[in-house]
CSV table of C-alpha atoms in Angstrom, one decimal:
chain,number,residue,atom,x,y,z
A,1,SER,CA,-53.6,-8.6,-29.9
A,2,SER,CA,-52.0,-11.6,-31.6
A,3,PRO,CA,-53.8,-14.8,-31.8
A,4,LEU,CA,-51.4,-16.3,-29.3
A,5,LEU,CA,-52.1,-13.8,-26.5
A,6,SER,CA,-55.8,-13.8,-27.1
A,7,SER,CA,-56.1,-17.5,-27.3
A,8,PRO,CA,-58.1,-19.4,-24.7
A,9,LEU,CA,-54.9,-20.8,-23.2
A,10,LEU,CA,-53.5,-17.4,-22.1
A,11,SER,CA,-56.8,-16.1,-20.8
A,12,SER,CA,-57.4,-19.2,-18.7
A,13,PRO,CA,-57.6,-18.8,-15.0
A,14,LEU,CA,-54.1,-20.0,-14.6
A,15,LEU,CA,-52.4,-17.2,-16.5
A,16,SER,CA,-54.7,-14.2,-16.4
A,17,SER,CA,-55.3,-11.7,-13.6
A,18,PRO,CA,-57.7,-10.8,-12.3
A,19,PRO,CA,-59.1,-14.2,-13.1
A,20,PRO,CA,-62.4,-14.3,-14.8
A,21,PRO,CA,-65.0,-16.7,-13.7
A,22,LEU,CA,-63.8,-20.2,-14.1
A,23,LEU,CA,-66.9,-21.5,-15.9
A,24,PRO,CA,-70.3,-20.3,-16.5
A,25,LEU,CA,-71.5,-23.0,-14.3
A,26,LEU,CA,-69.6,-21.7,-11.3
A,27,SER,CA,-70.1,-17.9,-11.9
A,28,SER,CA,-73.7,-17.8,-12.9
A,29,PRO,CA,-76.5,-18.3,-10.5
A,30,PRO,CA,-76.7,-22.0,-9.7
A,31,SER,CA,-79.4,-23.7,-11.6
A,32,SER,CA,-78.6,-27.4,-11.2
A,33,PRO,CA,-79.6,-29.2,-8.0
A,34,LEU,CA,-76.0,-30.3,-7.5
A,35,LEU,CA,-74.3,-26.9,-7.6
A,36,SER,CA,-77.1,-25.1,-5.7
A,37,SER,CA,-76.8,-27.4,-2.8
A,38,PRO,CA,-75.6,-26.0,0.5
A,39,LEU,CA,-72.2,-27.7,0.0
A,40,LEU,CA,-71.3,-25.7,-3.1
A,41,SER,CA,-73.0,-22.4,-2.8
A,42,SER,CA,-72.8,-19.7,-0.2
A,43,PRO,CA,-74.9,-18.2,1.2
A,44,PRO,CA,-77.1,-21.3,0.6
A,45,PRO,CA,-80.3,-20.6,-1.2
A,46,PRO,CA,-83.4,-22.1,0.2
A,47,SER,CA,-83.2,-25.7,-0.8
A,48,PRO,CA,-86.0,-28.3,-0.6
A,49,LEU,CA,-84.3,-29.7,2.5
A,50,LEU,CA,-84.1,-26.3,4.3
A,51,SER,CA,-87.6,-25.3,3.4
A,52,SER,CA,-89.2,-28.7,4.1
A,53,PRO,CA,-91.7,-29.2,6.9
A,54,LEU,CA,-89.0,-31.1,8.8
A,55,LEU,CA,-86.7,-28.0,9.3
A,56,SER,CA,-89.6,-25.6,9.8
A,57,SER,CA,-91.1,-27.7,12.5
A,58,PRO,CA,-91.4,-26.3,16.1
A,59,LEU,CA,-88.3,-28.4,17.1
A,60,LEU,CA,-85.9,-26.9,14.5
A,61,SER,CA,-87.1,-23.5,13.3
A,62,SER,CA,-86.4,-20.1,14.7
A,63,PRO,CA,-88.2,-17.8,15.1
A,64,PRO,CA,-90.9,-20.1,16.2
A,65,SER,CA,-93.6,-20.7,13.8
A,66,PRO,CA,-97.3,-21.0,14.9
A,67,LEU,CA,-96.6,-24.7,15.3
A,68,LEU,CA,-94.5,-23.9,18.4
A,69,LEU,CA,-97.8,-23.2,20.2
A,70,PRO,CA,-98.5,-26.2,22.4
A,71,PRO,CA,-100.7,-28.6,20.4
A,72,LEU,CA,-103.2,-28.5,23.3
A,73,LEU,CA,-103.7,-24.8,22.8
A,74,SER,CA,-103.9,-24.7,19.0
A,75,SER,CA,-105.5,-28.0,18.3
A,76,PRO,CA,-109.1,-28.9,17.9
A,77,LEU,CA,-109.2,-30.0,21.5
A,78,LEU,CA,-110.1,-26.6,22.8
A,79,SER,CA,-112.8,-26.1,20.2
A,80,SER,CA,-114.2,-29.6,20.7
A,81,PRO,CA,-117.6,-30.2,22.2
A,82,LEU,CA,-116.0,-31.1,25.5
A,83,LEU,CA,-114.7,-27.6,26.1
A,84,SER,CA,-116.7,-25.2,24.0
A,85,SER,CA,-120.0,-26.9,23.6
A,86,PRO,CA,-122.7,-28.2,25.9
A,87,LEU,CA,-120.2,-28.7,28.8
A,88,LEU,CA,-119.1,-25.1,29.2
A,89,SER,CA,-122.0,-23.4,27.5
A,90,SER,CA,-124.6,-25.8,28.8
A,91,PRO,CA,-127.5,-24.8,31.0
A,92,LEU,CA,-125.6,-26.2,33.8
A,93,LEU,CA,-122.9,-23.6,33.5
A,94,SER,CA,-124.0,-20.5,31.8
A,95,SER,CA,-126.6,-19.6,29.2
A,96,SER,CA,-130.3,-19.4,29.6
A,97,SER,CA,-130.7,-22.6,27.6
A,98,LEU,CA,-128.7,-24.3,30.3
A,99,SER,CA,-130.1,-22.6,33.3
A,100,SER,CA,-130.6,-25.9,34.8
A,101,PRO,CA,-132.0,-26.0,38.3
A,102,LEU,CA,-129.1,-27.1,40.3
A,103,LEU,CA,-126.3,-25.1,39.4
A,104,SER,CA,-128.1,-22.6,41.5
A,105,SER,CA,-128.2,-24.8,44.5
A,106,PRO,CA,-125.9,-24.8,47.5
A,107,LEU,CA,-123.7,-27.0,45.5
A,108,LEU,CA,-122.9,-24.4,43.0
A,109,SER,CA,-120.8,-22.6,45.5
A,110,SER,CA,-119.2,-25.7,46.8
A,111,PRO,CA,-115.4,-26.0,46.6
A,112,LEU,CA,-115.8,-28.3,43.6
A,113,LEU,CA,-117.8,-25.8,41.5
A,114,SER,CA,-116.9,-22.3,42.6
A,115,SER,CA,-114.7,-20.2,44.7
A,116,PRO,CA,-115.3,-17.2,47.0
A,117,SER,CA,-113.7,-14.9,44.4
A,118,SER,CA,-116.0,-16.1,41.5
A,119,PRO,CA,-119.7,-15.8,41.3
A,120,PRO,CA,-121.8,-18.9,40.9
A,121,LEU,CA,-122.1,-20.4,37.4
A,122,LEU,CA,-125.8,-20.0,37.0
A,123,SER,CA,-126.9,-16.6,35.8
A,124,SER,CA,-130.3,-17.5,34.3
A,125,PRO,CA,-133.7,-18.5,35.8
A,126,PRO,CA,-134.3,-22.2,36.2
A,127,LEU,CA,-136.3,-23.9,33.5
A,128,LEU,CA,-138.6,-26.9,33.2
A,129,PRO,CA,-137.1,-30.2,32.3
A,130,PRO,CA,-136.0,-30.3,28.6
A,131,PRO,CA,-138.5,-31.0,25.9
A,132,GLY,CA,-139.3,-34.7,25.6
A,133,GLN,CA,-138.5,-35.4,29.3
A,134,SER,CA,-141.9,-35.7,30.7
A,135,LEU,CA,-142.6,-36.1,34.4
A,136,GLU,CA,-145.8,-37.2,36.0
A,137,ASP,CA,-147.3,-33.7,36.6
A,138,PRO,CA,-146.6,-30.3,35.2
A,139,LEU,CA,-143.7,-28.8,37.1
A,140,VAL,CA,-142.3,-25.6,38.3
A,141,ILE,CA,-138.7,-25.8,39.4
A,142,PHE,CA,-137.4,-23.4,42.0
A,143,GLY,CA,-133.7,-23.8,42.4
A,144,ASP,CA,-133.3,-27.5,42.5
A,145,VAL,CA,-136.8,-28.3,43.9
A,146,ALA,CA,-139.5,-29.6,41.6
A,147,VAL,CA,-143.0,-28.6,42.5
A,148,PRO,CA,-146.2,-29.8,40.9
A,149,SER,CA,-148.2,-26.9,39.3
A,150,GLY,CA,-150.7,-25.5,41.8
A,151,LEU,CA,-148.5,-25.9,44.8
A,152,GLU,CA,-146.0,-23.2,44.0
A,153,ASN,CA,-146.9,-21.2,47.0
A,154,ALA,CA,-147.1,-24.0,49.5
A,155,ASP,CA,-144.6,-26.3,51.0
A,156,PRO,CA,-145.3,-29.5,49.2
A,157,CYS,CA,-144.2,-31.7,52.1
A,158,THR,CA,-146.6,-30.1,54.6
A,159,ALA,CA,-149.4,-30.0,52.1
A,160,ARG,CA,-149.6,-33.8,52.1
A,161,GLN,CA,-148.2,-36.9,53.7
A,162,CYS,CA,-144.6,-37.0,52.4
A,163,LEU,CA,-142.6,-39.4,54.5
A,164,TRP,CA,-141.4,-42.7,53.3
A,165,PRO,CA,-142.8,-45.6,55.4
A,166,LYS,CA,-140.9,-47.2,58.2
A,167,ALA,CA,-140.5,-51.0,58.2
A,168,SER,CA,-141.1,-53.3,61.1
A,169,ASP,CA,-137.3,-53.6,61.6
A,170,GLY,CA,-137.0,-49.9,62.2
A,171,ASN,CA,-135.4,-49.0,58.9
A,172,VAL,CA,-136.8,-46.9,56.1
A,173,TYR,CA,-136.4,-48.7,52.7
A,174,ILE,CA,-136.4,-46.4,49.7
A,175,PRO,CA,-136.3,-48.3,46.3
A,176,PHE,CA,-134.2,-46.5,43.6
A,177,ARG,CA,-133.6,-47.1,40.0
A,178,ILE,CA,-130.6,-45.6,38.1
A,179,SER,CA,-131.4,-44.8,34.5
A,180,ASN,CA,-129.7,-46.6,31.6
A,181,GLN,CA,-128.4,-43.1,30.7
A,182,TYR,CA,-125.5,-43.9,33.0
A,183,CYS,CA,-124.7,-47.3,31.5
A,184,LYS,CA,-121.5,-46.0,29.8
A,185,TYR,CA,-120.5,-44.0,32.8
A,186,GLN,CA,-119.5,-46.4,35.5
A,187,GLN,CA,-117.8,-43.8,37.6
A,188,SER,CA,-121.0,-41.7,37.7
A,189,ARG,CA,-122.9,-44.8,38.7
A,190,ASP,CA,-120.4,-45.6,41.4
A,191,THR,CA,-120.5,-42.0,42.8
A,192,ILE,CA,-124.3,-42.2,43.0
A,193,THR,CA,-124.5,-45.6,44.7
A,194,THR,CA,-121.7,-44.6,47.2
A,195,ALA,CA,-123.6,-41.5,48.1
A,196,LEU,CA,-126.8,-43.5,48.6
A,197,ARG,CA,-125.0,-46.0,50.8
A,198,SER,CA,-123.7,-43.1,53.0
A,199,PHE,CA,-127.2,-42.7,54.4
A,200,SER,CA,-127.1,-46.2,55.9
A,201,GLN,CA,-123.9,-45.5,57.8
A,202,SER,CA,-125.4,-42.9,60.1
A,203,THR,CA,-129.3,-43.1,59.7
A,204,CYS,CA,-132.0,-45.7,59.4
A,205,ILE,CA,-132.5,-44.8,55.7
A,206,ARG,CA,-131.7,-47.7,53.3
A,207,PHE,CA,-131.7,-47.0,49.6
A,208,THR,CA,-132.3,-50.4,47.9
A,209,PRO,CA,-132.4,-51.4,44.2
A,210,HIS,CA,-136.0,-51.2,42.8
A,211,ASP,CA,-137.7,-54.5,42.5
A,212,ARG,CA,-141.4,-54.1,41.5
A,213,GLN,CA,-142.2,-51.7,44.3
A,214,ARG,CA,-144.9,-49.2,43.5
A,215,ASP,CA,-143.1,-46.1,44.9
A,216,PHE,CA,-139.5,-45.5,44.1
A,217,VAL,CA,-136.9,-42.9,43.3
A,218,ASN,CA,-136.1,-42.8,39.6
A,219,ILE,CA,-132.6,-41.3,39.1
A,220,GLN,CA,-132.1,-39.8,35.6
A,221,SER,CA,-129.7,-37.5,33.8
A,222,LEU,CA,-132.0,-34.7,32.7
A,223,GLY,CA,-131.6,-31.0,32.4
A,224,GLY,CA,-129.9,-30.3,35.7
A,225,CYS,CA,-130.1,-31.4,39.3
A,226,TYR,CA,-133.5,-31.3,41.0
A,227,SER,CA,-135.9,-33.3,43.1
A,228,PHE,CA,-139.3,-33.3,44.6
A,229,ILE,CA,-139.7,-32.6,48.4
A,230,GLY,CA,-140.6,-35.8,50.1
A,231,ARG,CA,-142.3,-38.9,48.8
A,232,ARG,CA,-144.7,-38.4,45.9
A,233,GLY,CA,-145.7,-41.9,45.1
A,234,ARG,CA,-145.0,-44.1,42.1
A,235,SER,CA,-142.0,-43.2,40.0
A,236,GLN,CA,-140.5,-40.1,41.5
A,237,THR,CA,-137.8,-38.4,39.3
A,238,VAL,CA,-134.6,-37.1,40.8
A,239,SER,CA,-132.4,-35.5,38.1
A,240,LEU,CA,-128.6,-35.8,38.4
A,241,SER,CA,-127.2,-34.6,35.1
A,242,ARG,CA,-124.0,-36.3,34.2
A,243,ARG,CA,-122.7,-32.8,33.1
A,244,GLY,CA,-122.2,-31.2,36.5
A,245,CYS,CA,-124.4,-32.9,39.1
A,246,VAL,CA,-122.8,-36.2,39.9
A,247,PHE,CA,-120.8,-35.3,43.1
A,248,PRO,CA,-121.4,-36.9,46.5
A,249,GLN,CA,-122.7,-33.8,48.2
A,250,ILE,CA,-125.1,-33.1,45.3
A,251,VAL,CA,-126.5,-36.6,45.4
A,252,GLN,CA,-127.0,-36.3,49.1
A,253,HIS,CA,-128.6,-32.9,48.7
A,254,GLU,CA,-131.1,-34.1,46.2
A,255,MET,CA,-131.9,-37.2,48.2
A,256,LEU,CA,-132.5,-35.1,51.3
A,257,HIS,CA,-135.1,-33.3,49.3
A,258,ALA,CA,-136.7,-36.6,48.4
A,259,LEU,CA,-136.7,-37.5,52.1
A,260,GLY,CA,-138.7,-34.3,52.9
A,261,PHE,CA,-136.1,-31.6,53.6
A,262,ASN,CA,-136.1,-28.0,52.3
A,263,HIS,CA,-133.1,-25.7,51.9
A,264,GLU,CA,-131.5,-24.4,55.0
A,265,GLN,CA,-131.9,-20.8,54.0
A,266,THR,CA,-135.7,-21.2,53.8
A,267,ARG,CA,-136.1,-22.2,57.5
A,268,SER,CA,-138.7,-20.3,59.5
A,269,ASP,CA,-135.9,-18.8,61.7
A,270,ARG,CA,-133.5,-18.0,58.9
A,271,ASP,CA,-133.8,-14.2,59.3
A,272,GLN,CA,-131.9,-14.5,62.6
A,273,HIS,CA,-129.0,-16.1,60.8
A,274,VAL,CA,-128.8,-14.8,57.3
A,275,ARG,CA,-129.8,-11.7,55.3
A,276,ILE,CA,-131.4,-12.5,51.9
A,277,LEU,CA,-130.6,-9.8,49.4
A,278,LEU,CA,-133.7,-10.2,47.1
A,279,ASN,CA,-132.6,-7.3,44.9
A,280,ASN,CA,-129.7,-9.4,43.7
A,281,VAL,CA,-131.8,-12.6,43.2
A,282,ILE,CA,-133.1,-13.6,39.7
A,283,PRO,CA,-136.7,-12.3,39.8
A,284,VAL,CA,-138.5,-15.5,38.9
A,285,ASP,CA,-136.8,-17.6,41.5
A,286,LEU,CA,-138.7,-18.4,44.7
A,287,SER,CA,-136.0,-20.5,46.3
A,288,TYR,CA,-135.5,-17.8,49.0
A,289,GLN,CA,-139.1,-17.8,50.3
A,290,ARG,CA,-139.2,-18.4,54.0
A,291,ILE,CA,-141.2,-21.6,54.9
A,292,ASN,CA,-142.9,-22.5,58.1
A,293,THR,CA,-140.5,-25.4,58.6
A,294,ASN,CA,-140.3,-28.0,61.3
A,295,ASN,CA,-136.7,-27.5,62.5
A,296,LEU,CA,-136.8,-30.6,64.7
A,297,GLY,CA,-135.1,-28.8,67.6
A,298,THR,CA,-131.9,-28.4,65.6
A,299,PRO,CA,-129.9,-25.1,65.2
A,300,TYR,CA,-129.5,-23.2,62.0
A,301,ASP,CA,-126.6,-24.8,60.2
A,302,TYR,CA,-124.3,-22.8,57.9
A,303,ASN,CA,-122.5,-26.1,57.1
A,304,SER,CA,-125.5,-28.0,56.1
A,305,VAL,CA,-125.4,-29.7,52.7
A,306,MET,CA,-128.8,-28.1,52.1
A,307,HIS,CA,-127.5,-24.5,52.4
A,308,TYR,CA,-127.1,-22.4,49.3
A,309,GLY,CA,-123.9,-20.5,48.6
A,310,ARG,CA,-123.3,-16.8,48.9
A,311,PHE,CA,-123.9,-16.1,45.2
A,312,ALA,CA,-126.5,-18.7,44.4
A,313,PHE,CA,-129.1,-17.4,41.8
A,314,SER,CA,-127.5,-14.0,41.6
A,315,ARG,CA,-128.6,-11.9,38.7
A,316,ASN,CA,-125.8,-9.3,39.0
A,317,ASN,CA,-122.8,-11.2,40.5
A,318,GLN,CA,-123.5,-9.7,43.9
A,319,PRO,CA,-124.2,-11.9,47.0
A,320,THR,CA,-127.7,-13.2,47.5
A,321,ILE,CA,-127.1,-14.5,51.0
A,322,VAL,CA,-125.0,-12.9,53.7
A,323,PRO,CA,-124.6,-14.5,57.1
A,324,ILE,CA,-125.4,-12.4,60.2
A,325,PRO,CA,-124.0,-11.1,62.5
A,326,ASN,CA,-120.7,-12.3,61.0
A,327,PRO,CA,-120.8,-11.8,57.2
A,328,ASN,CA,-117.5,-13.7,56.8
A,329,VAL,CA,-118.9,-17.1,57.9
A,330,SER,CA,-118.5,-19.7,55.1
A,331,ILE,CA,-121.8,-21.0,53.7
A,332,GLY,CA,-122.7,-23.4,50.9
A,333,ARG,CA,-119.4,-25.3,51.0
A,334,ALA,CA,-120.4,-28.6,52.4
A,335,THR,CA,-118.8,-31.7,50.8
A,336,GLN,CA,-121.0,-34.1,52.7
A,337,MET,CA,-123.9,-34.2,55.2
A,338,SER,CA,-123.2,-32.3,58.4
A,339,PRO,CA,-123.9,-33.7,61.8
A,340,ASN,CA,-127.1,-31.6,61.9
A,341,ASP,CA,-128.2,-33.0,58.6
A,342,ILE,CA,-127.8,-36.5,60.0
A,343,LEU,CA,-129.5,-35.6,63.3
A,344,ARG,CA,-132.5,-34.2,61.4
A,345,ILE,CA,-133.0,-37.4,59.3
A,346,ASN,CA,-132.9,-39.5,62.5
A,347,ARG,CA,-135.4,-37.3,64.2
A,348,LEU,CA,-137.8,-36.9,61.3
A,349,TYR,CA,-137.9,-40.7,60.7
A,350,GLY,CA,-137.6,-41.8,64.3
A,351,CYS,CA,-134.2,-43.5,63.9
A,352,SER,CA,-132.2,-44.3,66.9
A,353,GLU,CA,-129.7,-41.5,67.3
């Protein structure tokens, strides 16, 4: 207890045991940035470096943070208009607001738009063209067929002269105009013009750019895919919405309507080839009414580009059309005009076959 033995010298770390802490700085919780760094302290306290965004990024952190989710799945892309707005919830694909005429047509069940295991995309009745899109007459749209009011219960093409005139050289020239709505969508324009040219490869139909002719086909991107049956006179609207209608077989389908052809499943002899399950069909849709058609001596064609798919216009996800006698025959899956489609054009318009 003498001053010598209790002096700082004898109680220093070199002489005393057990040694007390060297210095307050080293024994107390580190407080300075230098001594609390990973190099001097163990276990290392969370330093700015270890808690920074860099070390907690998906590449360096474990367990993975929410950022480890692929950016594509957690980013605004999936909530963007392209995937969650008009495109997937548009009339073309689901809700009643988008119950646009054609996603009920044969092309809804084509390989591009549906599969045998999934019902067609349309689940609501077809509507008139959207507000502000006026056509020449009031319309009722059945499936993808536009019918002037008052002719709902008649075949518009047999109720009047509906063929396009034949020129002296044996060809049928049909002027067309593509709306400026497609100006920024060159691929859509190319798809449309290529499909129109396909008619000239196997028939006498020639779609030509409009040049002051009185009667012409006016191709627009309206609320779905639809057309009148046959020639109406003056500007005749064919709607090919950019959101779901610009495919080669759909363009051909709508142009066949404009040439005067009805759907295959409405043929006068259809009951010998398909069974229509009206209990499964959307009530207001009349696309399945049998018509006293001129079949031009051609057989019923399950492969026609004009044939509806198995689930078209279903109100309960059950089939609306079943082939007979073999219910497993594929229908509504054409990707282009069938040989019978081409033969009928040539016979109706007197082209050389």
